[in-house]
Tab-separated table of C-alpha atoms in Angstrom:
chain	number	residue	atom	x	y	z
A	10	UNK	CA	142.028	-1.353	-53.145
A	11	UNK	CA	141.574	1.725	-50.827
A	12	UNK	CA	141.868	-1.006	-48.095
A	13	UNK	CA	145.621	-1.816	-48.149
A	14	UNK	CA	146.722	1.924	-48.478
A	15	UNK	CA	144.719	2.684	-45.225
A	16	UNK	CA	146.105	-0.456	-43.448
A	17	UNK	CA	149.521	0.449	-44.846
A	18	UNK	CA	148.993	4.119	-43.583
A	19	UNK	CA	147.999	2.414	-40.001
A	20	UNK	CA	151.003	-0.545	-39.660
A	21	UNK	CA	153.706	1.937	-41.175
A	22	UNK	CA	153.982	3.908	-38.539
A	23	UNK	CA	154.203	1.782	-36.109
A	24	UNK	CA	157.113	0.508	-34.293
A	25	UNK	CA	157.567	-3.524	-33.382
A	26	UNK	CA	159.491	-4.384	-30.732
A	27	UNK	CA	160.469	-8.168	-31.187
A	28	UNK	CA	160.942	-10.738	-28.250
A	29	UNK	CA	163.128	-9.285	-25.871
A	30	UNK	CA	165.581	-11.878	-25.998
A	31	UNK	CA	166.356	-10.209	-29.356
A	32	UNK	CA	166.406	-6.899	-28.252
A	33	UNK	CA	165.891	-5.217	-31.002
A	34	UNK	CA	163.466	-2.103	-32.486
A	35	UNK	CA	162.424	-2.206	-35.597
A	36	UNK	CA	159.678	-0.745	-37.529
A	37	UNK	CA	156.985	-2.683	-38.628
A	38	UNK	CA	155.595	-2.322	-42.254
A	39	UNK	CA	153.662	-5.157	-42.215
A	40	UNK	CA	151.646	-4.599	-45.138
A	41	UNK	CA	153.202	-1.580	-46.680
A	42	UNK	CA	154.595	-2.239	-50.365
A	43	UNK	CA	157.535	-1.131	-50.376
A	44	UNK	CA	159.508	0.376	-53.231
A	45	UNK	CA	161.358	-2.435	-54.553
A	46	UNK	CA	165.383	-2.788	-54.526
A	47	UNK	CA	168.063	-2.098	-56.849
A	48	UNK	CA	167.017	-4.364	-59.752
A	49	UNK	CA	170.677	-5.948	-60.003
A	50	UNK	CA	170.116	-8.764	-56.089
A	51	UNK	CA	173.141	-10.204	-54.432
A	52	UNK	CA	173.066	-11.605	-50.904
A	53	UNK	CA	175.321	-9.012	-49.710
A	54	UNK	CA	173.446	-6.378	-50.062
A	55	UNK	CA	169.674	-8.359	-48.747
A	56	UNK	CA	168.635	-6.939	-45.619
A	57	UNK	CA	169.416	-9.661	-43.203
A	58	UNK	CA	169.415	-9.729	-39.257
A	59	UNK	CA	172.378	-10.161	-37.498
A	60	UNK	CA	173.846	-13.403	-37.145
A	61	UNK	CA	173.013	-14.675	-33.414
A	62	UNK	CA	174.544	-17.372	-31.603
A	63	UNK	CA	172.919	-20.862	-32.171
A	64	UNK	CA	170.614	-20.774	-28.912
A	65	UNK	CA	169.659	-18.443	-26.280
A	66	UNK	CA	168.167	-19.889	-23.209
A	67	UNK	CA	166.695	-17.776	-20.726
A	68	UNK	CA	165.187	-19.587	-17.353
A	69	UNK	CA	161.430	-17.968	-18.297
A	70	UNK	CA	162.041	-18.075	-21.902
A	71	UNK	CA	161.499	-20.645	-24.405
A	72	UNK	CA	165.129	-21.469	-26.614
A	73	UNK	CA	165.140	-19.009	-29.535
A	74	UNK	CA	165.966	-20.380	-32.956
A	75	UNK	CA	168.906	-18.309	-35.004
A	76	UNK	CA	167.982	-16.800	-38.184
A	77	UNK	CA	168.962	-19.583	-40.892
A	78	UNK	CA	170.963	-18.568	-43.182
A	79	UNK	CA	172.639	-19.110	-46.753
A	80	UNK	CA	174.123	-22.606	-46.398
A	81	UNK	CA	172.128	-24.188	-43.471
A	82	UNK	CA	169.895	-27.030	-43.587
A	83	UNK	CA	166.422	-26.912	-42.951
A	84	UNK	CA	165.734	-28.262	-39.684
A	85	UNK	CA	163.329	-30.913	-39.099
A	86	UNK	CA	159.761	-29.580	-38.848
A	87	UNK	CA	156.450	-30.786	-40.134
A	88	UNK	CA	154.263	-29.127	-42.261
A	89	UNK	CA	150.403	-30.049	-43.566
A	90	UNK	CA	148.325	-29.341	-46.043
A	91	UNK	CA	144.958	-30.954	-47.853
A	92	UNK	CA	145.910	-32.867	-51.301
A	93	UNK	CA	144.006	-32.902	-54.061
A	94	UNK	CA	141.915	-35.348	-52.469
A	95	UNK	CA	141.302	-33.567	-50.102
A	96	UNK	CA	142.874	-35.259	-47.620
A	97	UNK	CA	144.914	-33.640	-44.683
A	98	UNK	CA	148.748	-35.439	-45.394
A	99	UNK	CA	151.656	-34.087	-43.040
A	100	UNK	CA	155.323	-33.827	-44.256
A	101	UNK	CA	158.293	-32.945	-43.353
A	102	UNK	CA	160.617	-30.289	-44.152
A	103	UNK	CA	162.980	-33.308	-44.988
A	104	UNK	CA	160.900	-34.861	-47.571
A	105	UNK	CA	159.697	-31.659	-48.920
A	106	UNK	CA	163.117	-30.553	-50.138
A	107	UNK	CA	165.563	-33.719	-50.195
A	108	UNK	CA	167.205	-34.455	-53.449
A	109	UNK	CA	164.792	-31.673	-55.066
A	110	UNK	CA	165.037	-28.111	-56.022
A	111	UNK	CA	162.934	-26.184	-54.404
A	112	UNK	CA	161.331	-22.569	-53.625
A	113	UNK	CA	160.202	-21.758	-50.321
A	114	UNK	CA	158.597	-18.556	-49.703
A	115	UNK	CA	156.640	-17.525	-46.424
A	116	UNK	CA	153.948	-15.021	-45.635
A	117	UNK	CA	152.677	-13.543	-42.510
A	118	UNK	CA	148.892	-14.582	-43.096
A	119	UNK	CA	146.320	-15.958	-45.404
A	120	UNK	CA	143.679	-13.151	-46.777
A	121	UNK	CA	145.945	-10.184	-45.783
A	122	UNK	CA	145.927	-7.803	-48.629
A	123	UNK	CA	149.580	-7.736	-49.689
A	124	UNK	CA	150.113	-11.573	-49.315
A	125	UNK	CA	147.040	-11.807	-50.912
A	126	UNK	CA	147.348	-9.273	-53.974
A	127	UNK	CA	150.785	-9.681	-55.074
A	128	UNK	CA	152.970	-12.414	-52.937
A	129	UNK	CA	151.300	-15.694	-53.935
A	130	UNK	CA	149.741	-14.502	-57.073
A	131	UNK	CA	153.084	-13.395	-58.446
A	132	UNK	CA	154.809	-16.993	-57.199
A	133	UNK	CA	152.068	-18.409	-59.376
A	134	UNK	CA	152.064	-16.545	-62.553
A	135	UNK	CA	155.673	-17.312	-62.816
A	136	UNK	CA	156.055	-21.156	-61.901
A	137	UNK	CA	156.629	-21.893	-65.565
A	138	UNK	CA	159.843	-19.939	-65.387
A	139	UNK	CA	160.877	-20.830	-62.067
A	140	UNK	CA	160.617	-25.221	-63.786
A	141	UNK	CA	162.162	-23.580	-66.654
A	142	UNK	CA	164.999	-22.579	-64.124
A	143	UNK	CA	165.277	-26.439	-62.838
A	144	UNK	CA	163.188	-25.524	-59.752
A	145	UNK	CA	160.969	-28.971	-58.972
A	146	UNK	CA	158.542	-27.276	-56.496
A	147	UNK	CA	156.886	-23.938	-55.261
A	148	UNK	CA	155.897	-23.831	-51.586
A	149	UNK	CA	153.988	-21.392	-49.837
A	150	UNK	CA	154.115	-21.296	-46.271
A	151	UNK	CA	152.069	-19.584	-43.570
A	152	UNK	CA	151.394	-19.492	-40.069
A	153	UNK	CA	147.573	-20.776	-40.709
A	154	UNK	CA	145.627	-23.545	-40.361
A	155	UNK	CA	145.206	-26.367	-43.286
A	156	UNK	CA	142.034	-25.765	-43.934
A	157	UNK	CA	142.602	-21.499	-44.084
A	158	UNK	CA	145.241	-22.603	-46.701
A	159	UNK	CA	142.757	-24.343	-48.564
A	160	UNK	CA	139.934	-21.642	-48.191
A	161	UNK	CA	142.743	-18.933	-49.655
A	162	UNK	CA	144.452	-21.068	-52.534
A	163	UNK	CA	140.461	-21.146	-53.976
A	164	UNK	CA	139.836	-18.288	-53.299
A	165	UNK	CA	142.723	-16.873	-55.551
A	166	UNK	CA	141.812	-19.338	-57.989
A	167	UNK	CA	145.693	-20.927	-57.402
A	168	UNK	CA	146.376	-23.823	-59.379
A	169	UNK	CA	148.693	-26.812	-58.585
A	170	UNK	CA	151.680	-25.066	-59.257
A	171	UNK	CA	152.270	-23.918	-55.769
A	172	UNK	CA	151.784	-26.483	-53.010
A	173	UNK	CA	149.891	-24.741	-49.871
A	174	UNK	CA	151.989	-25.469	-46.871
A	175	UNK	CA	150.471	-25.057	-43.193
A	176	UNK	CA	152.619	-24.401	-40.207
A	177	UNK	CA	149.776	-24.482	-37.783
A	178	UNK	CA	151.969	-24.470	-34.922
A	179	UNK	CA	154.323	-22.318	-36.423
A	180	UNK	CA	157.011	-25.321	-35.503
A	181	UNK	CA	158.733	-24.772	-38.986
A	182	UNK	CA	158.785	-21.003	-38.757
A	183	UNK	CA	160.711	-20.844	-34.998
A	184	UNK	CA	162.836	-23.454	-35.985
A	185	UNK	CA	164.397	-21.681	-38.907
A	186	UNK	CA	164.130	-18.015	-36.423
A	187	UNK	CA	161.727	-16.102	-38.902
A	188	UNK	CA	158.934	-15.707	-36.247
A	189	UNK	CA	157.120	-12.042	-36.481
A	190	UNK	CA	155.472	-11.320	-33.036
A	191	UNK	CA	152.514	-9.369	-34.243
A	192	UNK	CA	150.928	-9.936	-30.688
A	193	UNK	CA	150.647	-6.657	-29.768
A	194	UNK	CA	149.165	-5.674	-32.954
A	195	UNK	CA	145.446	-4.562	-32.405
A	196	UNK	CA	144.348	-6.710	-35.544
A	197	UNK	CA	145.312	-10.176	-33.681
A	198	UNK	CA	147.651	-12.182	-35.683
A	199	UNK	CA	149.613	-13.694	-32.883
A	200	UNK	CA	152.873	-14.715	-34.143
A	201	UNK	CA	153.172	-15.594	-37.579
A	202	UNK	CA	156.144	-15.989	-39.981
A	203	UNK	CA	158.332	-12.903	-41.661
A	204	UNK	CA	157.418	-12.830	-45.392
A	205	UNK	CA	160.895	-14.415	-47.305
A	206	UNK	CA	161.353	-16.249	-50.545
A	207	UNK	CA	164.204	-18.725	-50.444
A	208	UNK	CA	165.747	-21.602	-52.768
A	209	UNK	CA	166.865	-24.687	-51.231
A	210	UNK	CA	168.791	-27.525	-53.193
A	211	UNK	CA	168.586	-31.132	-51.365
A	212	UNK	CA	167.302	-29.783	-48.044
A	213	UNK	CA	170.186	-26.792	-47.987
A	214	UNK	CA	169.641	-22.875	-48.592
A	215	UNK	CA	170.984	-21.741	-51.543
A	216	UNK	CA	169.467	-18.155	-51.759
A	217	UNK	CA	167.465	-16.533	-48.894
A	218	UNK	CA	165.682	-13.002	-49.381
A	219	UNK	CA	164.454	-12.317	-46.355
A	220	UNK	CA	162.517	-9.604	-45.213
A	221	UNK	CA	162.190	-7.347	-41.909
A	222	UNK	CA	158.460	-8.591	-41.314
A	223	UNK	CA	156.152	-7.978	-43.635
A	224	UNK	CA	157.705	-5.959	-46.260
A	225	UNK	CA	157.436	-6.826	-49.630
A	226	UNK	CA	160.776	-5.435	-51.178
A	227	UNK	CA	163.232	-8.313	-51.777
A	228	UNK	CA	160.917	-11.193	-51.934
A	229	UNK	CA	159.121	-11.574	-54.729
A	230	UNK	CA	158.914	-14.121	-57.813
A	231	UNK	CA	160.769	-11.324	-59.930
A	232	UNK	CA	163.282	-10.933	-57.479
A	233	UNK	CA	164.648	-14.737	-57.004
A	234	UNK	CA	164.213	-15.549	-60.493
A	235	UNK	CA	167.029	-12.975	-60.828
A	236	UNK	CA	168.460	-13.974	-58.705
A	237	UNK	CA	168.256	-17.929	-59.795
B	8	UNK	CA	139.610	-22.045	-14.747
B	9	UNK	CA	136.514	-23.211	-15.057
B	10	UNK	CA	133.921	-22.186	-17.895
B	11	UNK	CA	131.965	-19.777	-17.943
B	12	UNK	CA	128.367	-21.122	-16.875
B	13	UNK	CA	124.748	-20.122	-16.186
B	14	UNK	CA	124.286	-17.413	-13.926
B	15	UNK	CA	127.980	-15.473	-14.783
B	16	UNK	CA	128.191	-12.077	-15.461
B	17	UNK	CA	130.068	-12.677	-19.266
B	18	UNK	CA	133.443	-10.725	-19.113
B	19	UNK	CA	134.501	-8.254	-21.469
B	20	UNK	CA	136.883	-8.181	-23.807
B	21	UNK	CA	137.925	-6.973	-27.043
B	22	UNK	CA	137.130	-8.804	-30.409
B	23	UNK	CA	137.957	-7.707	-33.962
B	24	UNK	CA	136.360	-7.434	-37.482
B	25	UNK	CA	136.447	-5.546	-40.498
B	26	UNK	CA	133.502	-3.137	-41.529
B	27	UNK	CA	132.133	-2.963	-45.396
B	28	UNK	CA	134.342	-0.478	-45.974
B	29	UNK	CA	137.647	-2.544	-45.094
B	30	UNK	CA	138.710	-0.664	-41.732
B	31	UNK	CA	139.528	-2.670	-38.681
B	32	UNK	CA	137.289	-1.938	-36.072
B	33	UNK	CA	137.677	-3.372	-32.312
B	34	UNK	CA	134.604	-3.555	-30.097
B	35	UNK	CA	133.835	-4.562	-26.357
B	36	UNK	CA	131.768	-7.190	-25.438
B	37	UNK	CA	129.826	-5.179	-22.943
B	38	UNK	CA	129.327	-2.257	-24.945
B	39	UNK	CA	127.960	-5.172	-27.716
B	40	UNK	CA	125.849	-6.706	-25.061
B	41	UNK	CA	124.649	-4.536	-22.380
B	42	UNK	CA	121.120	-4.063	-21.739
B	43	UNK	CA	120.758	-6.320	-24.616
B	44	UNK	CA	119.674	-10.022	-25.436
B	45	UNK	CA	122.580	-12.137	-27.563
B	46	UNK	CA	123.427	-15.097	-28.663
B	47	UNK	CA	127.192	-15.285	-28.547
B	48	UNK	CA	128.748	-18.599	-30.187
B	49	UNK	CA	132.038	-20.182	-30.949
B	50	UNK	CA	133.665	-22.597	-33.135
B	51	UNK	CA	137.058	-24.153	-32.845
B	52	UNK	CA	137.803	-22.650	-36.785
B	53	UNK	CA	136.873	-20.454	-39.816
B	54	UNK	CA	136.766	-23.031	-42.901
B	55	UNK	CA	136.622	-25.842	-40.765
B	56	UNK	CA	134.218	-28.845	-41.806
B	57	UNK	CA	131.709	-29.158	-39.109
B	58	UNK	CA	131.971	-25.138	-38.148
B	59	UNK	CA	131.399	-24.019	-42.134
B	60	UNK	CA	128.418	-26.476	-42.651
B	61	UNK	CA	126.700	-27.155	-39.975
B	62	UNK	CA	127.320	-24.885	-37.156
B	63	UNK	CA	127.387	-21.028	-38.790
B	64	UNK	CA	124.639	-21.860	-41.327
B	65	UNK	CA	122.067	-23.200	-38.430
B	66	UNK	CA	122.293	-19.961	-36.765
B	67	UNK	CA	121.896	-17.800	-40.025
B	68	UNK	CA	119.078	-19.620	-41.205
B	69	UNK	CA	117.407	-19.264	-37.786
B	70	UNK	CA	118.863	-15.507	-37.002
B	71	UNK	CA	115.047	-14.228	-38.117
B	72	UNK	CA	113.209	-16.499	-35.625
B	73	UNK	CA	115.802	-15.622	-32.960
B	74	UNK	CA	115.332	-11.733	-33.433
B	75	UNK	CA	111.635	-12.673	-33.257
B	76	UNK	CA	112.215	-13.635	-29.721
B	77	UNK	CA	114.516	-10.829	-28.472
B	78	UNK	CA	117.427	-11.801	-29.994
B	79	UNK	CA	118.917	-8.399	-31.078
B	80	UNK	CA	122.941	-9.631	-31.870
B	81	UNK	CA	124.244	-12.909	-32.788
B	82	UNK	CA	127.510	-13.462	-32.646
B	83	UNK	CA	130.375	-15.796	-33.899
B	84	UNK	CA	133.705	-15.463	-32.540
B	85	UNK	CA	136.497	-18.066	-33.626
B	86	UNK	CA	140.510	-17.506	-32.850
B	87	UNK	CA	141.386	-16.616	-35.960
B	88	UNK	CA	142.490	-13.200	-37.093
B	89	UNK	CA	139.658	-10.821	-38.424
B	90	UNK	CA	141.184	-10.934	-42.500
B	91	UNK	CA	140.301	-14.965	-41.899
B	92	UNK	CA	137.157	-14.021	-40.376
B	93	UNK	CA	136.000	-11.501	-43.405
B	94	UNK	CA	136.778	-13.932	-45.875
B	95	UNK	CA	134.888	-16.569	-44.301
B	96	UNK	CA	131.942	-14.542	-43.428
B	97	UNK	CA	131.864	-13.686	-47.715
B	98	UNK	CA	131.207	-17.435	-48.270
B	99	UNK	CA	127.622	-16.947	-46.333
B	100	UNK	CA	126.226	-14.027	-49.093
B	101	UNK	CA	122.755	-14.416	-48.273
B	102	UNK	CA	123.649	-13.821	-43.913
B	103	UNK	CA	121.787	-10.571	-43.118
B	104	UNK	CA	122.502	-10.829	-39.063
B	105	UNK	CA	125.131	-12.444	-37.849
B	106	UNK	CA	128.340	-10.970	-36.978
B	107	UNK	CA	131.656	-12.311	-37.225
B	108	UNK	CA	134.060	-11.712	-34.765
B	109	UNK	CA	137.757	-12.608	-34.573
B	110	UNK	CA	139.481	-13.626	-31.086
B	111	UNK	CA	143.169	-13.622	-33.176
B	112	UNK	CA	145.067	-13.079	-29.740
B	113	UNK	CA	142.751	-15.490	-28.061
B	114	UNK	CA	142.233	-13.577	-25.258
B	115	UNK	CA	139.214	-13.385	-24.622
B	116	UNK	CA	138.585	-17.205	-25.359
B	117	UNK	CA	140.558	-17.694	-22.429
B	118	UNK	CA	138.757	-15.540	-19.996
B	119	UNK	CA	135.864	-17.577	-20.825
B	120	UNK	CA	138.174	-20.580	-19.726
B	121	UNK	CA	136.962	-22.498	-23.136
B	122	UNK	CA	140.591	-23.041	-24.803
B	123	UNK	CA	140.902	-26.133	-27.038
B	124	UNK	CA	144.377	-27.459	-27.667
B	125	UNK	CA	144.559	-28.598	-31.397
B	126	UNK	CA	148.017	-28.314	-31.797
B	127	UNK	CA	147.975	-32.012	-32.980
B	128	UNK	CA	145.753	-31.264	-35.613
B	129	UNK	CA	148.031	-27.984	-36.861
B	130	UNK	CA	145.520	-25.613	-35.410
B	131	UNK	CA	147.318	-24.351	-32.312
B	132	UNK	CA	144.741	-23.293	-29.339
B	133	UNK	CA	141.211	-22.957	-30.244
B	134	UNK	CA	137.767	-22.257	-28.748
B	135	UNK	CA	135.823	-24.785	-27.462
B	136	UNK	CA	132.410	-25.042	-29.399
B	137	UNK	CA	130.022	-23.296	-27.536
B	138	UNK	CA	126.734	-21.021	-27.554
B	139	UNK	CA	125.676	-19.104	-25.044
B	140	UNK	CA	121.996	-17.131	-23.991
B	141	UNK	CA	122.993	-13.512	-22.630
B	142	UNK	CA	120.856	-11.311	-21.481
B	143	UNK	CA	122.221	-7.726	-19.995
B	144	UNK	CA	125.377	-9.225	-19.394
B	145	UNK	CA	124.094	-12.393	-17.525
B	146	UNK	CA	124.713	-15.887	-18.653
B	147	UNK	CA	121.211	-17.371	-19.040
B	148	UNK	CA	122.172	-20.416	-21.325
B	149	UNK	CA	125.415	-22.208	-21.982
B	150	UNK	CA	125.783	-25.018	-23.968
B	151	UNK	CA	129.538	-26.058	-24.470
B	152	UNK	CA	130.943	-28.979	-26.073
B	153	UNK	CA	133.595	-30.532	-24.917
B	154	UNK	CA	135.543	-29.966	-27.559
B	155	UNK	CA	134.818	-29.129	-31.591
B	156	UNK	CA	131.328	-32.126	-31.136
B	157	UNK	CA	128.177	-30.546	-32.289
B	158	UNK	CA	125.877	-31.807	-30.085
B	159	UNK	CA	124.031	-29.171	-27.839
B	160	UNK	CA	125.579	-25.774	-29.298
B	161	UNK	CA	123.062	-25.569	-32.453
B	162	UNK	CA	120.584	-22.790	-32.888
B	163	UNK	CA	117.609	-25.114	-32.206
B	164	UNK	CA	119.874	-25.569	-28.667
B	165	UNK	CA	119.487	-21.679	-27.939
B	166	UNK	CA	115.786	-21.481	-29.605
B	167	UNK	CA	114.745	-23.866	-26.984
B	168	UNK	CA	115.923	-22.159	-24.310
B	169	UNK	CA	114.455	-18.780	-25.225
């Protein structure tokens, strides 16, 4: 669509400057599509942050979450979404993931063009593979409301192979430090997650493919079934 | 703060939407408004229950009778960001006149002191429902809930008080 190259054209260029306990300039190509990585993944060679110490308190500042990494355990945070009933249920990150294989993977908003086009569609088309693979569940995680979630998995026509995960609050997202401050942003998107695809076994990261903010290079289905 | 009410001068701000053709486009309230008669109404969320069946299709079924009286903009603004906003406004095909506006930063819910905390229901900070008579700027009407109730913000509300 003639749409995403013009909003890539407009984000790419632009440079992000993160919270300033972070400190850190990075350019933001929020909904750029990248040209992919090597096609051989290992976790050396992901573009990860820096590791951080655990907490940083500032007297103005709310703590700041590290980055989670390969090995950690999802913190506690809850998550909701509407079942097939149509009823709103809550769960935690604890239920979602304990003694069950599962993928993760985060985007940083419902109805925005690369999320929408490629991210979740490609998580779906694939699900047979990733059970194939052992993997139990396929979670997609955003910083929207329930009922946005909803409104997007029909409107993709997404089946009940993914599970539609709301961090309204974006509780889950800080806690595990993957928070993309796109307040500055003219388009309005507050803060909202960094896109990532990760496997967890029983609650712990396994594989994390993280990227900067909203690039689409190391995240995709076809990346972390390789990588699986 | 307290809300805005009758007899304000609305403040401006900046809200968000995309055009036909896909570009993001910012406008002012004042430059929307001045000199002009709107209706200018909120709801607490795009895709939400009361907001997608009741409250949005009220005003688009009545947006003829409401030009009829003066009415020359009508406009919905929700905090949610404007690719939210365009996809809900596509599940209203037959709207002709109203215009959907996104408040994603929330800023200029705030400086018309009608935040909503929903954080227990996942939803963060909202907008108050509301809808509000303005004429050149001046508040002439302002019905706002209390919260997301949809009790005095309808269409009929604002018909009524034209």
């Amino acid at each position: 669509m003639a749409a995403t190259a013009a909003i890539s054209v407009a984000f790419a260029t632009r440079k992000l400057l993160t919270s300033s306990s972070r400190n850190l300039k990075q350019p933001l190509s929020l909904l750029s599509s990248q040209r992919r990585s090597s096609s051989f993944f290992s976790i050396s060679s992901a573009p990860l942050p820096l590791r951080r110490p655990q907490t940083l308190r500032f007297s103005t500042l709310p703590s700041i979450s590290a980055t989670i990494s390969v090995g950690d355990k999802l913190p506690d945070a809850t998550l909701s979404y509407f079942d097939s009933a149509d009823e709103l249920q809550t769960v935690s990150a604890d239920e979602l993931t304990s003694n069950k294989k599962v993928i993760l993977f985060a985007v940083p908003g419902a109805f925005t063009p690369t999320c929408s086009q490629k991210h979740l569609p490609g998580f779906a088309a694939k699900a047979a593979d990733f059970k194939a693979k052992g993997v139990d569940t396929i979670d997609c995680i955003s910083v929207n409301d329930a009922f946005v979630m909803k409104a997007w998995k029909k409107d993709l026509k997404i089946g009940d192979d993914v599970l539609m995960l709301s961090d309204g609050n974006g509780d889950f997202t800080g806690a595990i430090g993957c928070e993309l401050d796109l307040s500055n942003k003219p388009v309005g998107l507050g803060v909202r997650s960094r896109r990532y695809a990760m496997l967890v076994e029983n609650g712990v990261v396994k594989l994390l493919n993280l990227e900067e903010g909203g690039a689409f290079s190391v995240s995709s289905a076809e990346d972390l079934l390789k990588a699986i | 703060m307290a809300p805005i009410a009758v007899g304000d001068v609305i403040p401006d701000g900046t809200l968000a939407y995309f055009d036909d053709q896909d570009q993001l486009q910012s406008v002012s309230v004042h430059t929307l408004a001045a000199g002009k008669k709107v209706v200018l109404f909120a709801v607490p969320g795009a895709f939400t229950p009361t907001c997608s069946m009741k409250h949005v299709p009220g005003f688009i079924e009545k947006a003829d009778e409401l030009k009829s009286k003066g009415v020359e903009e009508i406009l919905c603004v929700s905090v949610n960001d404007p690719f939210v906003m365009k996809a809900w406004a596509k599940t209203y095909p037959d709207n002709k006149h109203v215009k959907f506006l996104a408040d994603g930063s929330r800023t200029y819910t705030k400086a018309l002191g009608v935040e909503l905390d929903l954080s227990d229901k996942g939803l963060g900070i909202r907008s108050r429902r509301f809808a509000l008579l303005v004429e050149d700027l001046k508040v002439k009407a302002a019905n706002i809930e209390s919260g997301g109730e949809f009790t005095v913000s309808s269409a009929d509300d604002i018909l009524q008080a034209l």
